[in-house]
Coordinates of C-alpha atoms in Angstrom, one line a residue:
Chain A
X20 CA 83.1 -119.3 -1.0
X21 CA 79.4 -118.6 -0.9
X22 CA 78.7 -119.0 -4.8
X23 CA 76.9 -116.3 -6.9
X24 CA 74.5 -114.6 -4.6
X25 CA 71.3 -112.9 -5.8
X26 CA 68.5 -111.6 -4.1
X27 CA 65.8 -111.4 -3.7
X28 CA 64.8 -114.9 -4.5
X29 CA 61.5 -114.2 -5.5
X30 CA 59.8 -111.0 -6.1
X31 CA 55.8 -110.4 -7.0
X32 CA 55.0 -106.9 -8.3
X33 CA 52.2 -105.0 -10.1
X34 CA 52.9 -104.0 -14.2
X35 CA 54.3 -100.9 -14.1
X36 CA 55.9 -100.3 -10.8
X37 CA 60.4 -100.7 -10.6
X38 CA 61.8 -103.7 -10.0
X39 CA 65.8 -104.0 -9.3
X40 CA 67.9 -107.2 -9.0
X41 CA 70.9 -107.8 -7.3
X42 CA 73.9 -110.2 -7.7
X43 CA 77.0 -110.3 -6.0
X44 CA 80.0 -112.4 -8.2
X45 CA 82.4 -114.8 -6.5
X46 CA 85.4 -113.1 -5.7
X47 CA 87.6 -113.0 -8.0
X48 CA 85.8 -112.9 -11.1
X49 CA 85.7 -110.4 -13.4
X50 CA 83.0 -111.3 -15.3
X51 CA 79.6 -111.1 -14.9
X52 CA 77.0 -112.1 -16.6
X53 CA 72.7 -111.6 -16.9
X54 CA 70.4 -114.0 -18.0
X55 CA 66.6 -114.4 -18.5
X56 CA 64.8 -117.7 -18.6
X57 CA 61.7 -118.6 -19.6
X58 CA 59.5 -121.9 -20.6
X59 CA 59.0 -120.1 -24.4
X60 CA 62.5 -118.9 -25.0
X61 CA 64.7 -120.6 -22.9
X62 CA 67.7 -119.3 -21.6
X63 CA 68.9 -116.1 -23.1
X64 CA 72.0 -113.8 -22.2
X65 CA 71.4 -110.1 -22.0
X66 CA 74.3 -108.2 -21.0
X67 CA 77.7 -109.2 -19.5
X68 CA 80.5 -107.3 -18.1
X69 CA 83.9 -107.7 -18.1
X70 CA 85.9 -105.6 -15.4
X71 CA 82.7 -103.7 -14.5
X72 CA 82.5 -102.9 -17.8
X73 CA 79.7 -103.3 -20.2
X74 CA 80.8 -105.7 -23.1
X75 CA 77.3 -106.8 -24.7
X76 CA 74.2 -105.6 -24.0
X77 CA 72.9 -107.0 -27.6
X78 CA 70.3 -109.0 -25.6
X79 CA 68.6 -106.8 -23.3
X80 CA 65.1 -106.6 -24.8
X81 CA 64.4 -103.1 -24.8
X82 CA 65.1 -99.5 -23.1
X83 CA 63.0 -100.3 -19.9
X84 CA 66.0 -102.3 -19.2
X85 CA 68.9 -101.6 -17.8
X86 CA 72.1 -103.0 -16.2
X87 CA 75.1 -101.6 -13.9
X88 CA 78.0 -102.9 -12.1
X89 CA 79.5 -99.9 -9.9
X90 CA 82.2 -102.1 -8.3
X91 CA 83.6 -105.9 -9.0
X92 CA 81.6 -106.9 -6.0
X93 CA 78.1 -105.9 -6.8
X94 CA 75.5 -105.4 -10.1
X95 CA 72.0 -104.7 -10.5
X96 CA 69.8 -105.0 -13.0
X97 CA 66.5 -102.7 -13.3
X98 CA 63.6 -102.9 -15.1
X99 CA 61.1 -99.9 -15.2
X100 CA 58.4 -100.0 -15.4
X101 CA 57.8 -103.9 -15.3
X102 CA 55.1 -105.7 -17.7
X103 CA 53.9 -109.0 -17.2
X104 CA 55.9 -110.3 -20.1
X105 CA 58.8 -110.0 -18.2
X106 CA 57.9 -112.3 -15.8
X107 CA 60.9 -115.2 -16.0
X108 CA 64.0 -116.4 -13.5
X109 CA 66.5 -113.8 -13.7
X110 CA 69.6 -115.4 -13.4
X111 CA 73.3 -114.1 -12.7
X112 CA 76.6 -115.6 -13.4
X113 CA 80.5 -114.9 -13.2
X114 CA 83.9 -116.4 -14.6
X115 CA 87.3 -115.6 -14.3
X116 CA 87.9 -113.8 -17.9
X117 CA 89.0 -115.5 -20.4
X118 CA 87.1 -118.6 -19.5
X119 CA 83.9 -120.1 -20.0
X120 CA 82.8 -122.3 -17.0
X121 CA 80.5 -120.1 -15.4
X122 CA 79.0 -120.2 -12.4
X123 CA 75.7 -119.6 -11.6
X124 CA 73.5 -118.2 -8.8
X125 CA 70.0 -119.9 -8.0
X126 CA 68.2 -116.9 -9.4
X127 CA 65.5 -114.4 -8.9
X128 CA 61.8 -115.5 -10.1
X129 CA 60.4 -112.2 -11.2
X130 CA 56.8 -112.1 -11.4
X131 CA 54.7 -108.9 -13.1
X132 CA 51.0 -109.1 -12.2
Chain B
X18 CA 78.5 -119.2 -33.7
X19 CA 78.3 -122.1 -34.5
X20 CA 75.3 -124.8 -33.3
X21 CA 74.4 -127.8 -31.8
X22 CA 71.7 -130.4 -31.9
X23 CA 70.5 -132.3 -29.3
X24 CA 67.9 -134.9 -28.8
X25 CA 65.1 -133.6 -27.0
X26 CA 65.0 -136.1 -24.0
X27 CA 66.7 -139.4 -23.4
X28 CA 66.4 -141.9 -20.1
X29 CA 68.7 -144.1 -18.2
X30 CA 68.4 -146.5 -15.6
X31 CA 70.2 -145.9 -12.1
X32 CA 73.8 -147.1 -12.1
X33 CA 74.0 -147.5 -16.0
X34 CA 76.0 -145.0 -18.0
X35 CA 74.2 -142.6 -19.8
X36 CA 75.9 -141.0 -23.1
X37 CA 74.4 -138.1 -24.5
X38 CA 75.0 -137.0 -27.6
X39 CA 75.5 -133.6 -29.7
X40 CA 76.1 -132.7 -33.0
X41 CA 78.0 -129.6 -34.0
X42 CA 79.2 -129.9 -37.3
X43 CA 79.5 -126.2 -38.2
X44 CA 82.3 -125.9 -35.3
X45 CA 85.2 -123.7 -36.1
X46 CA 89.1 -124.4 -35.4
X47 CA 89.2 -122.6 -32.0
X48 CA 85.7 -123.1 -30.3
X49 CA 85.7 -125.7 -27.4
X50 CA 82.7 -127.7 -26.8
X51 CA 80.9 -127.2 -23.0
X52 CA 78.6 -128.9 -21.2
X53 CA 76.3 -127.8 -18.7
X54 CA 73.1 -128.9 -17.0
X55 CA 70.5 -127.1 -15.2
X56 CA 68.5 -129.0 -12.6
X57 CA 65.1 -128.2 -11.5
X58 CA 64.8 -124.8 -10.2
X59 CA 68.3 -124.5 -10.0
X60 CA 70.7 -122.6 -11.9
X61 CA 72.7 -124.3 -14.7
X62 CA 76.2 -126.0 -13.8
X63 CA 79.3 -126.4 -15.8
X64 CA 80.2 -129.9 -15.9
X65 CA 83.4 -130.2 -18.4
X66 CA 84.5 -128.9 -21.8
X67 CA 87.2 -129.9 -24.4
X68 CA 88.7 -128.6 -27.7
X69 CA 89.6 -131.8 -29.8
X70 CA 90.8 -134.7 -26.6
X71 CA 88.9 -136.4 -24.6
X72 CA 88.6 -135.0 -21.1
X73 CA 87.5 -136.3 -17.5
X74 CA 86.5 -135.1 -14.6
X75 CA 84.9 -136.2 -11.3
X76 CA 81.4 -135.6 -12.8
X77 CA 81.7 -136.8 -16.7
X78 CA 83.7 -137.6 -19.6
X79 CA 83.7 -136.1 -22.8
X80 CA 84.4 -138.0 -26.0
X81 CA 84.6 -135.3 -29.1
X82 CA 85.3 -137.5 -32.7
X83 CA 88.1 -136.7 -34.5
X84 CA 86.7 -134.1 -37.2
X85 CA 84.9 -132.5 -34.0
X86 CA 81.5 -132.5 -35.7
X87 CA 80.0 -134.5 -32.6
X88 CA 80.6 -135.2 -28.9
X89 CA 79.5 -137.6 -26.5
X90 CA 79.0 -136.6 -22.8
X91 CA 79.4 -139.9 -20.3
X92 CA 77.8 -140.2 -16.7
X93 CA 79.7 -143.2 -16.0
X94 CA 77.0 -144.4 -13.3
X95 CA 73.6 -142.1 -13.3
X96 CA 71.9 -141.5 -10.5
X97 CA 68.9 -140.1 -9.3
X98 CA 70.2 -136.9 -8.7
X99 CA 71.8 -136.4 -12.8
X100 CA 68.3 -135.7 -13.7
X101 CA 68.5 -132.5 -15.5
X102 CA 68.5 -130.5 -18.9
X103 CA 72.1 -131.1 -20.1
X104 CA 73.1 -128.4 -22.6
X105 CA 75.7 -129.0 -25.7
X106 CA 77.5 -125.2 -26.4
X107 CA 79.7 -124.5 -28.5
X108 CA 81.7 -121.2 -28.1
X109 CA 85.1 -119.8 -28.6
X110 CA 87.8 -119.2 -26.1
X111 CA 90.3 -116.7 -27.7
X112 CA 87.9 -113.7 -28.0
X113 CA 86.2 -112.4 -30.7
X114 CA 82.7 -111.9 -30.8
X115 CA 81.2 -115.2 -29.4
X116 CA 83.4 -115.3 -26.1
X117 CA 82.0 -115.4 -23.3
X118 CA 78.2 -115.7 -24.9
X119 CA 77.0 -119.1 -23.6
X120 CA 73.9 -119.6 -26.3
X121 CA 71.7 -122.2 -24.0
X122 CA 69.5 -124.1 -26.8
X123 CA 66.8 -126.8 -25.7
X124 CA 69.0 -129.3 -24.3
X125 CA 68.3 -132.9 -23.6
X126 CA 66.2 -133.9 -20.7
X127 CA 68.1 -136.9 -18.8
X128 CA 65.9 -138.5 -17.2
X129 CA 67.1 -140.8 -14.8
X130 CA 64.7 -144.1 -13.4
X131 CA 65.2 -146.3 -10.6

């Protein structure tokens, strides 16, 4: 199995403009999971799904925000428009339900000029 | 949910065991202590997690005291390449409004020295 994949791997982009991020889940899993990480906060969860369904969202930071999963094999998570304080290594994660061992892709490092 | 506290960093020589240490003394009946550990630039890894026994696996051992309020995570023989931020968690299996929601605090950085 190939692991959580993301992409891209890195992405530069002026304040203001769309950005989208990608992860694909091991197959399998049903659960998904979106997290931030930065060197002030750390690493935060802000949304996870279960089944392709929405379960959390209690820490995505604010309507610019967003997050889907349209199939078990594919989610994205969108940010318009971008700021510079959202500038952090987005990272994706899955798990069989029901079980917390997680495993985790190598991330996106999102910067907002 | 409950929490944990970690010291902030910690070394080990190559081939010794390192033992890191967590306290979690507000832990509930059914939350199971994990450990993970994020290496540079990478994204964290689950290493092992246990409810009230003391588990082992090919990477670590876990030693959780008998009133659960601390655990021990054991890298029998460190090496180089277990330099990382290992992270304590404390969450609930069964449901309810923790599962699944892996809270990452500071961690310890292991540092790991010829």
């Amino acid at each position: 199995d190939a692991g959580v994949i993301q992409s891209p791997r890195h992405e530069v982009t002026e304040m203001g403009q769309e950005v989208t991020l990608r992860c694909k889940p091991i197959s399998g899993h049903n659960s998904l999971f979106w997290y931030r990480q930065t060197m002030m906060r750390g690493l935060e969860l802000l949304i996870y799904f279960n089944n392709n369904v929405p379960i959390d969202d209690s820490g995505m930071p604010e309507d610019r925000f967003s997050a889907k999963m349209p199939n078990a094999s594919f989610s994205t998570l969108k940010i318009q428009p971008s700021e510079p304080r959202d500038s952090a290594v987005y990272f994706c994660a899955s798990s069989l339900a029901r079980n917390n061992e997680q495993f985790f892709g190598p991330g996106t490092r999102l910067t907002v000029l | 949910d409950a929490k944990t506290t970690q010291p902030p960093s910690m070394d080990c020589a190559e081939g010794r065991a390192a033992n890191l240490p967590c306290n979690h003394s507000t832990i509930s009946g059914n939350e199971y202590v994990y450990w993970y550990r994020q290496i540079h630039s990478q994204g964290p890894q689950y290493i092992i997690h246990g409810l009230k026994n003391n588990e082992t696996n090919e990477m670590a051992s876990l030693i959780i005291t008998e009133d659960r309020k601390s655990s021990t995570l054991i890298l029998p023989h460190a090496t180089l390449r277990d330099t990382a931020v290992y992270y304590c968690i404390v969450v609930s299996n069964a449901g309810g409004t923790s599962y699944g929601k892996l809270t990452f605090g500071q961690g310890t950085i292991l540092t790991v020295h010829p």
